[in-house]
Amino acid sequence: MDIRDENNHISETMQSEEASSTPEDAAVDILGQTSYTLPPPPFPAGTPAPPQPASDPQTGGFISNILPEPAPRVYQQLVPLMGSAPAHLYSQPGTDRQGQLRHPEVNVPGIPENMRQYVRPAGELHGVPFWEFVTPPPPSNPPLRPPFPTGAPAPPQSALDPRIGGFLSHTLLETAPPVSQQLVPLMVTNTATVPAHLYSQPGTDRQGLLRHPEGNVPGIPENMRQYVRPAGELHGVPFWDFVTPPPSNPPLLPPFLTGAPAPPQSALDPRTGGFPKNRKCEAKQDEDRLYIKKPPNAFMIYLKEQRPKVMAELNITGSAAINAVVGKRWRSLSKDQQAKYFDQAETERCRHATEHPDWSTKENYGKKRKRTRNRTSSTASASEPKQEAQQAKRLCVMPAQTQPSSSSSVAKEPLEQPQRQPTVTNLHYQQSACVQLQNTQTAADAPVCQVNPVLPASRIDFSPSASLASSAAPIQLQKDAPFVSDTDEALLSVVEQLDLLLTSEQFQQPSSPLIGPQLNQTSLASPVYSALSTLCASPDTFFENQKEPIGFADIQDDMWSILPVTPQPDTLSCSNTPKYSPNSPASLENSSPSILLDSSVAPTECQPVSPFSETEKNMMSLLNDLKLGPFAQPLQPSSPQADWSSPESDQSFTPQTTATFIHSIEEGLSSLLNLLEVPPFFAEPQQSCSSRTKSLLEQSNSQ
DNA sequence: TCCCCTTTGAAGTGA
DNA sequence: TCACTTCAAAGGGGA
């Protein structure tokens, strides 16, 4: 049946004696009675319905009145008719968008008396009330006309749905926007996620196309034209649509409130004077509607997942620092672990390709931001960081500038600090490390280990250029075969084990009962740091400077920052080969014998360019810094035994495996510290590191 | 208000 | 083919 005929038929039917006695009946007639279920009563049983004003013969309700009900209705009740809009954007009778019970009472301060029938409390956010439109109850003899203000002439019938006497239902419009959009400014909160396309923008329709000239609204009263616009035409029948007035003049009040007292200032965005920023954001989003973003790659998915965890673990907020940490973790993941994210990325990519078959990344080129990528050519200094980073990448050496800090307090320090004078407290130890290093180098082939007594190891610049700051001799790191020492191997072992633990699910939940309230990150870290503190500094100095919690991620990060290389099997093959001998060209007259690992064998395969590997140098810096307390916070006295004996212990994360793990860490650290043999760090090598964990392990085994 | 920083991976650009 | 560039996310911070 032609829709015009249908409309005529319906109109005739409604006017006849057999017309549906109630609007609901009329609606059911129109909709065919089958698929549409009338919404439930607006208020639950027992909840008093809001008082309604006396029926206004001039107002038959807004467009939603195509389905008028005895009870107040909100625009959202149009949902079943429109169908295409997300259901969560619409309130259901008696509930807000989240399905929560609405305020039953009607108290509408600041709303003009004659408009209160159209609003009711919709909720409250931070003490700020929000209001929403409601359709007034149908009068005993519903006129079924749109709610033009009192005195306003009714629009011509051509603008009305002949079936119901009101505007046509959007069900007939292909591009039909939800008319409830006018509710949005009133109802959105700071966290609302109303899609931008639900907003009409001045001069455009929701698809960004030019709107009908607003002045061409035949039959619409002059004072109402600002609220409607031609929405289209179907089979010669024009349709009108409510529009949101241009938001250019804050406060962004809904049209019906124009001239009404402004809502409480707390409800307005202090920056714009309008409603919370959602509106502006949505407007911007609407402007950018055609901007299709790239699908995320595997790392981006991982980054998004890990960011909150890293923030919680390290107590840092800067995305740059967080991303650096996540980047390290990403690289530490196995291929299998990464495969999960590559699969997700592929899924996203396919979905994106399906949704936007004609889109390609080149469409976004130059749209995101106007970068001045050539700024590096302006000044040499400006180009250094990137060049350095690239060079470091090739060398598998992370430049210090890109290293994440191990603690938030340190992270807030300026990156490029002048070298500070050693404090009295640390002078002795600091000198010990540096003297050793400096004694082992020549201007020709050995770098100066620039140990900054204040900055932690991860902040010390070991990049070649920085190391050369006070030395004429460049570090000749071998690009393809970096010098790998036993220290590197030992530390790699530790790091690998740390990774295993850190990536375990149990560890991702520090408060997990599987781990125990005390056997947490800090207590796990304690043995390691106890060992380190015993080895590297006087406890008093160490504890004096502890300010922030120790996390395992801190250790891991510093482990990675210590390790400049990730040796491949072939590069490791030479790691057990003695590196130095007193007669080696690399050794020096003033070299400390303590660092000569084997004086009887000359270097063979691996020709060191420095008496220390990068790892060893960094490790010494870390140890040197430890006494300054960069990792902060007093070590918490833990009683792991109590936790480990907990019946809630996880089978896959048993006290025994934990103790074994910690023991292995300590052994690894002890091993590498022994390799370093740099006094005074080499105080009580074996015993201080493992006795405690061994004891715990024995206790665990005995249970 | 805009852009940078910082990361990895994918994809585009230009030589 | 290769090297380089841009952009995905995100939020602090600087200009």
XYZ file of C-alpha atoms (C1' of nucleotides) in Angstrom:
733
model
C 0.000 0.000 0.000
C 1.272 3.411 -0.827
C 2.248 5.193 2.307
C 0.198 8.209 1.428
C -2.825 6.036 1.068
C -1.949 4.417 4.303
C -1.677 7.760 6.007
C -4.976 8.832 4.652
C -6.520 5.625 5.731
C -5.155 5.952 9.193
C -6.238 9.537 9.423
C -9.703 8.654 8.395
C -9.788 5.812 10.777
C -8.749 7.958 13.671
C -11.449 10.437 12.968
C -14.142 7.867 12.633
C -16.338 6.451 15.296
C -14.278 3.307 15.223
C -11.131 5.207 15.918
C -9.043 3.836 18.617
C -10.301 4.998 21.900
C -6.896 5.585 23.295
C -3.648 6.754 21.831
C -2.148 3.418 22.615
C -4.752 1.756 20.518
C -4.034 4.172 17.743
C -0.385 3.461 17.957
C -1.001 -0.236 17.913
C -3.170 0.195 14.907
C -0.487 2.112 13.145
C 2.276 -0.236 14.038
C 0.437 -3.352 13.249
C 0.198 -4.563 16.808
C 2.844 -7.127 16.507
C 6.378 -6.087 16.976
C 5.974 -3.179 19.236
C 5.536 -3.591 22.909
C 4.488 -0.613 24.820
C 6.941 0.515 27.410
C 6.292 -0.310 30.997
C 4.696 2.264 33.246
C 7.026 5.145 33.846
C 7.212 4.654 37.547
C 7.398 1.465 39.464
C 4.492 0.424 41.521
C 4.408 2.300 44.736
C 6.393 5.163 43.387
C 4.322 8.271 43.253
C 4.061 9.687 39.828
C 5.134 13.274 39.492
C 2.356 15.763 39.612
C 1.266 16.819 36.224
C -0.131 20.131 35.249
C -3.593 20.465 34.017
C -3.940 19.499 30.472
C -3.081 22.230 28.108
C -5.254 22.174 25.068
C -2.466 23.769 23.154
C 0.014 21.138 23.931
C -0.539 17.658 22.906
C 3.003 16.770 23.671
C 6.107 16.770 21.640
C 6.663 14.535 18.741
C 6.949 11.579 21.007
C 3.261 11.887 21.446
C 2.786 9.610 18.572
C 2.609 7.110 21.361
C 1.062 9.077 24.171
C 0.444 7.352 27.392
C -1.406 8.180 30.552
C 1.890 8.540 32.319
C 4.628 11.054 31.653
C 6.851 9.939 28.889
C 10.262 10.859 27.799
C 11.511 11.075 24.311
C 13.397 7.938 24.831
C 10.193 6.091 24.542
C 10.561 6.597 20.866
C 13.254 4.035 20.818
C 11.111 1.191 19.685
C 10.007 3.302 16.805
C 13.384 4.488 15.755
C 15.216 1.361 16.340
C 18.552 2.499 15.108
C 19.704 4.517 18.048
C 21.629 2.856 20.837
C 19.275 1.825 23.529
C 21.530 3.036 26.289
C 21.078 6.571 25.106
C 17.508 6.533 26.011
C 15.949 6.600 29.388
C 13.218 4.203 30.061
C 10.186 5.192 32.024
C 11.045 5.578 35.619
C 14.703 5.049 35.095
C 17.668 6.946 33.915
C 19.979 5.734 31.177
C 21.567 3.276 33.486
C 18.248 1.926 34.496
C 18.391 3.575 37.877
C 15.251 4.830 39.441
C 14.621 8.447 38.749
C 13.589 11.078 41.157
C 9.958 10.564 41.676
C 9.280 14.057 42.761
C 8.970 16.971 40.469
C 10.719 20.047 41.659
C 11.945 22.134 38.835
C 13.541 25.283 40.128
C 14.427 27.763 37.534
C 12.153 26.300 34.930
C 9.399 28.619 33.740
C 6.061 27.738 35.143
C 4.497 27.090 31.819
C 7.309 24.786 30.803
C 7.493 22.626 33.885
C 5.074 20.203 32.448
C 7.706 19.283 29.945
C 10.480 18.495 32.329
C 11.117 16.454 35.365
C 14.138 15.510 37.435
C 16.286 13.046 35.646
C 18.926 12.547 38.222
C 21.750 14.216 39.941
C 25.468 14.350 39.500
C 27.715 15.752 42.151
C 24.740 17.479 43.610
C 23.774 19.041 40.341
C 20.264 18.172 39.270
C 19.552 17.267 35.717
C 16.245 17.573 34.042
C 14.726 15.856 31.137
C 11.788 16.391 28.929
C 8.645 14.526 29.569
C 5.542 14.379 27.558
C 2.601 15.665 29.473
C -0.135 13.203 30.130
C -2.736 13.004 27.496
C -5.752 15.028 28.256
C -8.994 13.291 28.542
C -9.585 14.265 24.977
C -6.151 14.221 23.517
C -5.797 16.723 20.730
C -2.818 14.795 19.435
C -0.989 17.820 18.289
C 2.531 18.925 18.737
C 3.228 21.075 21.746
C 3.331 24.541 20.430
C 3.447 27.147 23.106
C 0.311 28.702 24.247
C -1.000 31.099 21.707
C 1.091 29.817 18.893
C -0.815 28.871 15.816
C -0.777 25.255 14.949
C 1.233 24.273 11.962
C -0.566 23.343 8.815
C -1.731 19.833 8.582
C 0.730 19.219 5.838
C 3.465 19.335 8.396
C 1.739 16.915 10.622
C 1.385 13.244 10.517
C -2.116 12.794 9.299
C -2.332 9.602 11.269
C -1.828 11.167 14.612
C -2.047 14.856 14.082
C 1.544 15.398 15.125
C 4.826 15.329 13.380
C 5.592 12.228 11.478
C 7.389 9.469 13.109
C 10.996 9.165 12.325
C 10.448 5.593 11.536
C 9.672 6.840 8.107
C 12.864 8.749 7.688
C 15.949 7.155 6.414
C 18.166 9.731 8.021
C 15.909 10.188 10.933
C 17.688 11.567 13.928
C 16.330 10.917 17.349
C 14.337 13.901 18.377
C 15.346 13.308 21.928
C 18.620 14.914 21.083
C 17.381 18.042 22.687
C 17.526 16.248 25.956
C 21.178 15.703 25.728
C 22.426 19.037 26.962
C 20.327 18.648 30.035
C 21.084 15.101 30.755
C 24.634 14.551 29.813
C 27.176 14.413 32.521
C 30.869 14.840 32.457
C 31.221 11.220 31.671
C 28.417 10.948 29.203
C 29.259 9.245 25.991
C 26.558 10.458 23.727
C 27.637 9.973 20.158
C 28.318 13.138 18.345
C 25.996 12.223 15.560
C 23.091 12.686 17.887
C 23.667 16.378 17.810
C 22.525 18.678 15.152
C 25.093 21.206 14.249
C 24.327 24.640 12.969
C 24.150 24.706 9.302
C 24.560 21.037 8.817
C 22.611 17.928 9.288
C 23.948 14.972 11.148
C 25.790 13.793 8.165
C 27.510 17.080 7.911
C 25.497 18.114 4.882
C 24.102 21.548 4.467
C 20.825 21.947 6.157
C 17.708 23.359 4.689
C 17.638 27.092 5.082
C 15.988 27.616 8.379
C 13.953 30.458 7.072
C 12.118 28.157 4.766
C 9.816 26.475 7.203
C 6.349 26.973 5.825
C 3.579 26.591 8.272
C 5.757 26.647 11.337
C 5.095 29.539 13.690
C 7.692 32.221 13.610
C 8.693 31.731 17.200
C 9.103 28.013 16.721
C 11.102 27.994 13.570
C 14.314 28.010 15.449
C 13.367 24.652 16.869
C 12.441 22.847 13.728
C 13.846 22.260 10.362
C 12.812 20.360 7.303
C 13.975 16.851 7.823
C 13.174 15.523 4.470
C 10.382 14.322 2.390
C 8.904 10.971 1.757
C 6.455 10.369 -1.004
C 5.745 14.039 -1.167
C 5.091 14.321 2.533
C 7.400 16.812 4.215
C 8.845 15.992 7.580
C 10.047 18.328 10.233
C 12.583 17.789 12.829
C 13.534 19.431 16.045
C 16.974 20.888 15.984
C 19.335 22.060 18.624
C 20.031 25.744 18.328
C 23.542 26.742 17.424
C 25.799 26.247 20.438
C 27.821 29.308 19.661
C 26.379 31.370 22.452
C 27.072 29.772 25.765
C 25.583 28.884 28.112
C 24.374 26.059 26.026
C 20.881 25.954 27.253
C 18.300 23.886 25.551
C 15.991 25.922 23.398
C 13.023 25.827 25.657
C 15.048 27.303 28.442
C 16.094 30.312 26.502
C 15.441 33.209 28.715
C 14.985 31.044 31.735
C 17.300 31.300 34.710
C 20.545 29.539 34.156
C 21.109 26.322 36.005
C 23.505 26.304 38.929
C 26.969 27.293 37.964
C 28.234 24.003 39.197
C 26.350 22.399 36.391
C 28.123 24.461 33.823
C 31.495 24.102 32.360
C 33.478 26.878 33.998
C 35.572 27.246 30.910
C 32.774 27.732 28.493
C 29.967 28.831 30.706
C 27.862 26.177 29.108
C 27.044 22.686 30.017
C 29.874 20.308 30.712
C 32.484 19.928 28.102
C 30.733 17.017 26.509
C 28.832 19.339 24.299
C 31.886 21.007 22.963
C 33.735 17.772 22.637
C 30.836 16.245 20.856
C 30.651 19.205 18.566
C 34.281 18.774 17.719
C 33.803 15.088 17.242
C 30.965 15.871 14.966
C 33.188 18.121 12.951
C 35.660 15.307 12.721
C 33.118 12.686 12.048
C 34.632 11.834 8.749
C 38.005 11.283 10.300
C 38.521 7.584 10.503
C 41.297 6.549 12.782
C 43.807 3.906 12.112
C 43.146 0.581 13.672
C 45.504 -0.093 16.542
C 48.440 -2.350 16.015
C 49.454 -5.068 18.411
C 51.596 -2.830 20.520
C 48.901 -0.219 20.788
C 46.516 -2.816 22.111
C 49.102 -3.999 24.570
C 49.862 -0.424 25.518
C 46.268 0.313 26.240
C 45.995 -2.757 28.364
C 49.172 -2.186 30.294
C 48.967 1.544 30.864
C 46.714 1.431 33.914
C 48.757 -1.368 35.399
C 51.991 0.485 34.964
C 50.446 3.617 36.371
C 49.390 1.707 39.437
C 52.620 -0.146 39.853
C 55.010 2.696 39.370
C 52.776 5.478 40.524
C 53.561 7.535 37.474
C 51.204 9.391 35.228
C 53.277 10.688 32.380
C 52.405 8.819 29.257
C 55.866 9.137 27.868
C 57.383 7.396 30.859
C 54.620 4.846 30.936
C 55.015 4.069 27.286
C 58.710 3.577 27.725
C 58.080 1.045 30.450
C 55.438 -0.711 28.428
C 57.769 -0.750 25.485
C 60.318 -2.568 27.551
C 57.766 -5.044 28.724
C 56.623 -5.575 25.200
C 60.082 -6.418 24.090
C 60.453 -8.766 26.996
C 57.377 -10.710 25.982
C 57.836 -13.940 24.190
C 56.563 -14.371 20.681
C 53.753 -16.480 22.003
C 52.754 -13.808 24.434
C 52.865 -11.196 21.739
C 50.888 -13.382 19.368
C 47.784 -12.761 21.386
C 47.999 -9.063 20.667
C 48.888 -9.518 17.048
C 45.774 -11.618 16.711
C 43.710 -8.899 18.294
C 45.281 -6.326 16.031
C 44.491 -8.427 13.016
C 40.923 -8.753 14.158
C 40.701 -5.020 14.600
C 42.231 -4.449 11.213
C 39.753 -6.766 9.544
C 36.861 -5.188 11.334
C 38.120 -1.775 10.357
C 38.482 -2.848 6.748
C 34.969 -4.184 6.784
C 33.525 -1.024 8.228
C 35.574 1.257 6.031
C 36.405 -0.687 2.907
C 37.611 2.334 0.987
C 39.677 3.815 3.741
C 43.425 3.791 3.843
C 45.914 5.268 6.230
C 46.989 7.830 3.713
C 43.700 9.593 4.291
C 44.905 10.528 7.723
C 48.246 11.775 6.610
C 48.748 15.304 7.694
C 45.391 15.503 9.374
C 46.412 14.697 12.855
C 48.879 17.417 13.516
C 51.218 19.678 11.762
C 54.560 18.448 12.762
C 57.783 20.172 12.124
C 59.748 17.049 11.667
C 62.578 18.932 10.127
C 63.231 20.798 13.303
C 66.273 18.586 13.676
C 67.886 20.486 10.908
C 67.522 23.757 12.696
C 70.015 23.088 15.384
C 72.458 20.332 15.902
C 71.585 20.052 19.534
C 67.973 19.540 18.757
C 68.761 16.664 16.497
C 70.963 14.939 18.970
C 68.341 13.087 20.926
C 66.799 11.444 17.922
C 70.062 10.660 16.262
C 71.285 9.361 19.509
C 68.248 7.259 19.959
C 68.600 5.826 16.516
C 72.235 5.140 17.028
C 71.544 3.617 20.361
C 68.891 1.479 18.807
C 71.312 0.169 16.284
C 73.712 -0.537 19.060
C 71.024 -1.999 21.231
C 71.880 0.626 23.780
C 69.154 2.659 25.272
C 70.110 6.255 25.622
C 69.611 7.501 29.081
C 67.148 10.125 27.993
C 64.754 7.461 26.958
C 65.092 5.385 30.007
C 62.175 5.410 32.304
C 62.855 6.312 35.792
C 62.554 3.744 38.422
C 60.791 6.023 40.780
C 58.398 8.827 40.415
C 60.421 11.216 42.436
C 63.326 10.738 40.200
C 61.195 10.954 37.154
C 60.309 14.498 38.031
C 63.859 15.588 38.070
C 65.131 17.414 35.077
C 66.731 15.098 32.647
C 69.754 17.113 31.936
C 71.205 18.043 35.200
C 74.689 19.187 35.582
C 76.793 16.738 37.397
C 76.478 17.427 41.030
C 79.201 17.354 43.493
C 79.214 14.238 45.577
C 77.761 14.672 48.954
C 79.760 13.945 52.007
C 77.634 10.933 52.648
C 78.225 9.256 49.366
C 81.586 10.603 48.519
C 83.448 7.569 49.624
C 81.431 5.033 47.720
C 81.010 7.191 44.748
C 84.681 7.682 44.483
C 85.287 4.055 44.883
C 83.309 3.190 41.844
C 84.527 5.960 39.683
C 88.112 5.672 40.617
C 88.039 2.083 39.702
C 86.554 2.892 36.393
C 88.752 5.766 35.624
C 91.794 3.846 36.543
C 90.993 1.280 33.975
C 90.717 3.493 31.016
C 92.984 5.293 28.742
C 92.254 8.192 26.593
C 92.632 5.931 23.634
C 90.155 3.194 24.161
C 88.370 3.382 27.437
C 85.508 5.633 28.301
C 84.934 7.564 31.398
C 82.112 6.160 33.364
C 80.231 9.236 34.250
C 78.716 8.227 37.458
C 76.423 10.870 38.636
C 76.176 10.574 42.362
C 72.632 11.787 42.431
C 70.921 10.457 39.385
C 69.964 6.833 39.456
C 71.541 4.490 37.055
C 68.691 4.623 34.685
C 69.159 8.330 34.316
C 72.817 8.257 33.718
C 73.663 8.808 30.168
C 75.748 5.994 28.867
C 75.222 6.853 25.299
C 78.418 7.250 23.429
C 78.102 10.946 22.943
C 77.371 11.588 26.551
C 80.159 9.403 27.706
C 82.418 11.417 25.577
C 81.466 14.586 27.247
C 84.666 14.642 29.184
C 86.664 12.279 27.130
C 88.213 12.613 23.745
C 88.048 8.915 23.126
C 84.810 7.502 21.790
C 83.388 4.301 23.061
C 83.939 1.902 20.278
C 81.013 -0.296 20.827
C 81.021 -3.025 18.315
C 77.867 -2.768 16.396
C 77.331 -6.387 15.614
C 79.126 -8.050 18.451
C 78.744 -6.047 21.594
C 80.964 -7.031 24.392
C 79.072 -9.436 26.565
C 80.487 -10.279 29.899
C 79.591 -12.864 32.444
C 77.822 -10.094 34.215
C 75.541 -9.710 31.275
C 74.769 -13.368 31.291
C 74.110 -13.451 34.980
C 71.928 -10.424 34.831
C 70.072 -11.702 31.845
C 69.214 -14.757 33.799
C 67.840 -12.621 36.557
C 65.871 -10.461 34.193
C 64.376 -13.422 32.434
C 63.151 -14.768 35.712
C 61.816 -11.403 36.670
C 59.940 -11.316 33.442
C 58.414 -14.672 34.079
C 57.128 -13.530 37.398
C 56.042 -10.113 36.287
C 54.047 -11.485 33.408
C 52.337 -14.092 35.488
C 48.709 -13.444 36.132
C 49.114 -13.762 39.829
C 51.600 -11.012 39.938
C 49.373 -8.699 37.993
C 47.179 -8.558 41.048
C 49.373 -7.382 43.860
C 46.588 -7.694 46.347
C 45.673 -11.115 45.190
C 45.152 -13.550 48.018
C 47.189 -15.948 45.976
C 50.168 -13.878 46.780
C 49.151 -12.645 50.134
C 48.850 -9.236 51.631
C 52.410 -9.136 52.793
C 54.047 -11.184 50.160
C 53.504 -8.438 47.715
C 55.718 -6.618 45.343
C 57.529 -4.857 48.098
C 58.179 -7.891 50.185
C 59.250 -9.811 47.164
C 61.635 -7.094 46.321
C 62.905 -6.746 49.801
C 65.315 -9.650 49.769
C 66.916 -8.385 46.623
C 67.230 -4.916 47.891
C 68.370 -6.057 51.242
C 71.109 -7.892 49.533
C 71.950 -4.957 47.373
C 71.850 -2.531 50.204
C 74.063 -4.744 52.255
C 76.463 -4.985 49.439
C 76.544 -1.540 48.095
C 76.110 0.861 50.904
C 75.849 1.328 54.558
C 72.345 0.499 55.647
C 71.944 3.775 57.420
C 72.557 5.743 54.290
C 70.372 3.469 52.298
C 67.420 3.613 54.586
C 67.750 7.289 55.190
C 66.956 8.017 51.609
C 64.162 5.610 51.021
C 61.037 7.480 50.260
C 58.894 5.564 47.887
C 57.629 2.048 47.613
C 59.705 -0.493 45.883
C 58.024 -2.397 43.163
C 59.175 -5.330 41.236
C 58.669 -3.349 38.109
C 61.180 -0.916 39.499
C 63.682 -3.669 39.735
C 62.846 -4.954 36.342
C 63.131 -1.554 34.811
C 66.460 -1.011 36.357
C 67.599 -4.390 35.337
C 66.729 -3.539 31.788
C 68.271 -0.156 32.086
C 71.418 -1.807 33.284
C 71.418 -4.214 30.438
C 72.364 -2.443 27.269
C 72.153 -5.474 25.118
C 70.010 -8.474 24.678
C 72.592 -10.982 23.636
C 71.730 -13.424 20.980
C 72.979 -16.953 21.264
C 75.874 -16.290 18.984
C 77.015 -13.285 20.926
C 76.710 -15.189 24.131
C 79.023 -17.799 22.873
C 81.958 -15.720 23.821
C 80.680 -14.697 27.175
C 82.535 -17.384 29.042
C 85.730 -16.536 27.425
C 88.040 -14.661 29.699
C 88.099 -11.101 28.677
C 91.011 -9.521 30.282
C 94.438 -10.182 31.337
C 97.076 -7.909 32.662
C 98.813 -8.194 29.370
C 95.819 -7.586 27.307
C 95.921 -4.486 25.209
C 92.679 -3.600 26.800
C 93.995 -3.734 30.278
C 95.803 -0.885 31.773
C 98.696 -0.348 33.952
C 96.577 1.056 36.660
C 93.826 -1.426 36.365
C 92.578 -2.824 39.531
C 93.356 -6.501 39.755
C 89.948 -7.033 41.177
C 88.330 -6.554 37.847
C 90.579 -8.923 36.010
C 88.542 -12.012 35.834
C 91.233 -14.260 34.637
C 94.788 -13.157 34.418
C 96.026 -16.266 32.735
C 94.105 -16.218 29.524
C 94.251 -13.543 26.956
C 91.115 -12.415 25.242
C 90.281 -14.407 22.217
C 87.097 -14.045 20.313
C 85.717 -10.986 21.947
C 87.949 -8.047 21.768
C 86.763 -5.708 24.430
C 86.872 -2.082 23.765
C 86.423 -1.333 27.395
C 87.460 -3.141 30.509
C 83.827 -3.185 31.468
C 80.876 -4.126 29.469
C 78.124 -1.619 29.342
C 76.235 -3.765 31.754
C 78.984 -3.738 34.252
C 79.364 -0.031 34.044
C 75.698 0.504 34.436
C 75.557 -1.958 37.252
C 78.183 -0.102 39.117
C 76.262 3.053 38.617
C 73.188 1.424 39.968
C 74.998 0.194 42.983
C 76.472 3.560 43.418
C 73.066 5.100 43.278
C 71.489 2.625 45.591
C 73.245 4.075 48.518
C 71.557 7.319 47.673
C 68.221 5.693 47.958
C 66.729 6.326 44.540
C 64.380 3.470 45.083
C 63.142 5.002 48.230
C 60.983 3.823 51.032
C 62.033 1.805 54.006
C 62.026 -1.862 53.434
C 58.958 -3.321 54.969
C 59.618 -6.071 57.410
C 57.883 -8.961 55.804
C 56.967 -12.276 57.177
C 56.753 -14.329 54.052
C 56.481 -17.496 55.993
C 53.074 -16.603 57.274
C 51.864 -15.837 53.806
C 53.448 -18.801 52.218
C 51.828 -21.120 54.633
C 48.482 -19.737 53.686
C 46.127 -22.392 52.402
C 45.183 -19.915 49.717
C 48.524 -20.215 48.094
C 48.249 -20.899 44.434
C 49.584 -24.140 43.165
C 51.252 -22.533 40.237
C 52.789 -19.909 42.418
C 53.822 -21.816 45.431
C 55.920 -20.549 48.255
C 58.580 -22.918 47.129
C 58.698 -21.598 43.616
C 58.627 -18.100 44.944
C 61.439 -18.718 47.310
C 63.332 -20.465 44.595
C 62.784 -17.565 42.364
C 63.970 -15.033 44.856
C 66.862 -17.244 45.653
C 67.811 -17.357 42.013
C 67.617 -13.628 41.801
C 69.859 -13.227 44.721
C 72.255 -15.755 43.395
C 72.274 -14.006 40.090
C 72.907 -10.711 41.716
C 75.470 -12.195 43.968
C 77.120 -13.765 41.000
C 77.368 -10.603 39.070
C 78.432 -8.663 42.091
C 81.148 -11.180 42.614
C 82.140 -10.675 39.069
C 82.396 -7.013 39.621
C 84.398 -7.399 42.783
C 84.428 -3.739 43.365
C 84.911 -2.759 46.948
C 83.151 -1.786 49.031
C 80.251 -3.417 47.282
C 81.912 -6.732 47.601
C 81.564 -6.869 51.303
C 79.867 -10.077 52.161
C 79.308 -11.634 48.829
C 77.621 -14.957 49.235
C 76.203 -14.983 52.652
C 74.426 -11.684 52.596
C 72.624 -12.489 49.443
C 71.304 -15.926 49.865
C 71.169 -16.843 53.484
C 67.855 -15.226 54.065
C 66.184 -16.738 51.092
C 67.780 -20.076 51.714
C 66.322 -19.992 55.151
C 62.917 -19.130 53.797
C 63.231 -21.847 51.241
C 64.073 -24.371 53.862
C 61.140 -23.305 55.940
C 58.910 -23.568 52.934
C 60.148 -27.016 52.078
C 59.709 -28.239 55.591
C 56.041 -27.392 55.577
C 45.244 25.685 22.838
C 48.430 23.177 20.497
C 52.136 20.287 20.244
C 55.762 17.317 22.169
C 57.136 13.359 24.427
C 57.457 8.150 24.315
C 56.723 3.458 22.719
C 56.009 -0.405 18.474
C 53.983 -1.703 14.333
C 51.633 -0.815 10.007
C 51.434 1.641 6.080
C 52.402 5.457 3.034
C 55.922 8.373 0.579
C 59.799 9.471 -2.121
C 64.184 8.445 -4.020
C 63.846 -1.873 -2.345
C 65.135 1.066 1.155
C 64.957 4.825 4.370
C 62.084 7.797 6.272
C 57.598 9.612 7.918
C 53.078 9.426 9.882
C 49.712 7.712 12.936
C 47.430 4.862 16.049
C 46.819 5.817 22.573
C 47.423 8.836 26.349
C 48.191 12.473 29.612
C 51.592 15.553 31.674
C 54.057 19.507 30.516
C 55.932 23.302 27.922
C 55.423 27.019 24.605
